[in-house]
Amino acid sequence: MALSHEAEAVFPQPRDRVYRAIVDAIGSMPKMKVRDADPVRGHLDLSKSVSWRSWGERIAVDLSEPTAGQTRMRVRSAVRAQLVDWGVNRHNVEAMIEATSQQLGAPGGAA
């Protein structure tokens, strides 16, 4: 199993609205904490605490606006201090994209 996983989604929303949706989504995700947030750059650095599947994960979210009113969200999750991720990185990435989509009230398209 990989030690990290990355995926993208595109939302037909402006970057500041997607950023707010991500922040709201984090509140509904167990054991997720914001380590650093920069709304100007569209970047969040998150951590997830220890669980039975891992010693914790680092999650980075970066937003870009390829065209006006459209936002590309790139999410990357990586485990810390272990050799196998047991699928936790894929789960983190998919959960972040899904939770953001729910906050926006519209599905995001995988890029």
Short mmCIF file of C-alpha atoms in Angstrom, two decimals:
data_model
loop_
_atom_site.label_atom_id
_atom_site.label_comp_id
_atom_site.label_asym_id
_atom_site.label_seq_id
_atom_site.Cartn_x
_atom_site.Cartn_y
_atom_site.Cartn_z
CA MET A 1 0.00 0.00 0.00
CA ALA A 2 1.17 3.53 -0.73
CA LEU A 3 2.32 5.89 2.00
CA SER A 4 0.45 8.80 0.43
CA HIS A 5 -2.49 9.47 -1.84
CA GLU A 6 -3.43 12.53 -3.88
CA ALA A 7 -6.51 13.50 -5.88
CA GLU A 8 -8.16 16.55 -7.38
CA ALA A 9 -11.71 17.77 -7.74
CA VAL A 10 -13.09 20.73 -9.66
CA PHE A 11 -15.99 22.78 -8.33
CA PRO A 12 -18.03 25.35 -10.28
CA GLN A 13 -17.61 27.81 -7.40
CA PRO A 14 -15.22 30.70 -6.67
CA ARG A 15 -12.13 29.87 -4.63
CA ASP A 16 -13.17 31.77 -1.49
CA ARG A 17 -16.47 29.87 -1.32
CA VAL A 18 -14.72 26.50 -1.71
CA TYR A 19 -12.20 27.50 0.97
CA ARG A 20 -15.02 28.30 3.42
CA ALA A 21 -16.71 24.98 2.55
CA ILE A 22 -13.49 23.11 3.35
CA VAL A 23 -13.15 24.85 6.72
CA ASP A 24 -16.78 23.96 7.53
CA ALA A 25 -16.24 20.37 6.36
CA ILE A 26 -13.23 19.93 8.66
CA GLY A 27 -15.50 20.52 11.63
CA SER A 28 -17.51 17.42 10.70
CA MET A 29 -14.47 15.17 10.27
CA PRO A 30 -13.39 13.22 13.40
CA LYS A 31 -9.87 13.75 14.74
CA MET A 32 -9.09 16.39 12.05
CA LYS A 33 -7.25 19.56 13.12
CA VAL A 34 -6.08 22.63 11.23
CA ARG A 35 -2.34 23.14 11.67
CA ASP A 36 -1.98 26.09 9.29
CA ALA A 37 -4.43 27.98 7.11
CA ASP A 38 -3.75 30.63 4.49
CA PRO A 39 -6.94 31.81 2.74
CA VAL A 40 -4.98 34.22 0.51
CA ARG A 41 -2.92 31.37 -0.99
CA GLY A 42 -5.81 28.90 -0.75
CA HIS A 43 -3.81 26.43 1.35
CA LEU A 44 -4.63 24.37 4.45
CA ASP A 45 -2.27 22.10 6.34
CA LEU A 46 -4.21 19.58 8.43
CA SER A 47 -3.41 16.70 10.74
CA LYS A 48 -5.35 13.69 11.83
CA SER A 49 -4.57 12.07 15.16
CA VAL A 50 -3.52 8.51 15.89
CA SER A 51 -6.00 5.72 15.16
CA TRP A 52 -5.87 1.94 15.03
CA ARG A 53 -4.90 2.23 11.35
CA SER A 54 -2.10 4.77 11.62
CA TRP A 55 0.18 6.88 13.77
CA GLY A 56 -1.49 9.96 12.32
CA GLU A 57 -1.63 11.65 8.96
CA ARG A 58 -0.71 15.00 7.42
CA ILE A 59 -3.18 16.35 4.87
CA ALA A 60 -2.49 19.27 2.55
CA VAL A 61 -5.24 21.04 0.62
CA ASP A 62 -4.39 23.50 -2.15
CA LEU A 63 -6.86 25.52 -4.20
CA SER A 64 -6.38 27.15 -7.57
CA GLU A 65 -8.79 28.96 -9.84
CA PRO A 66 -8.07 27.84 -13.44
CA THR A 67 -10.93 30.03 -14.71
CA ALA A 68 -13.11 32.63 -13.03
CA GLY A 69 -15.76 30.96 -10.90
CA GLN A 70 -14.15 27.51 -11.07
CA THR A 71 -11.91 26.05 -8.34
CA ARG A 72 -9.55 23.10 -8.50
CA MET A 73 -9.00 21.42 -5.13
CA ARG A 74 -5.91 19.23 -4.73
CA VAL A 75 -5.80 17.05 -1.60
CA ARG A 76 -2.80 15.00 -0.49
CA SER A 77 -2.67 12.73 2.56
CA ALA A 78 0.46 11.05 3.91
CA VAL A 79 1.01 8.84 6.95
CA ARG A 80 3.69 9.54 9.51
CA ALA A 81 6.23 7.03 10.83
CA GLN A 82 4.96 3.79 9.35
CA LEU A 83 5.53 1.51 6.38
CA VAL A 84 1.93 0.72 5.34
CA ASP A 85 -1.07 3.06 5.25
CA TRP A 86 -3.86 0.42 5.26
CA GLY A 87 -5.89 2.60 2.85
CA VAL A 88 -6.17 5.49 5.29
CA ASN A 89 -4.70 8.06 2.87
CA ARG A 90 -7.19 7.25 0.11
CA HIS A 91 -9.99 7.41 2.68
CA ASN A 92 -8.82 10.83 3.94
CA VAL A 93 -8.64 12.30 0.43
CA GLU A 94 -12.02 10.91 -0.63
CA ALA A 95 -13.64 11.99 2.65
CA MET A 96 -12.29 15.55 2.30
CA ILE A 97 -13.57 15.88 -1.27
CA GLU A 98 -16.97 14.39 -0.35
CA ALA A 99 -17.40 16.57 2.76
CA THR A 100 -16.50 19.69 0.76
CA SER A 101 -18.97 18.69 -1.97
CA GLN A 102 -21.70 18.29 0.63
CA GLN A 103 -20.96 21.70 2.11
CA LEU A 104 -21.23 23.26 -1.35
CA GLY A 105 -24.43 21.36 -2.10
CA ALA A 106 -23.08 20.13 -5.42
CA PRO A 107 -20.81 17.28 -6.50
CA GLY A 108 -17.23 18.03 -7.42
CA GLY A 109 -15.82 16.42 -10.52
CA ALA A 110 -12.71 14.35 -10.21
CA ALA A 111 -9.96 15.80 -12.34
#
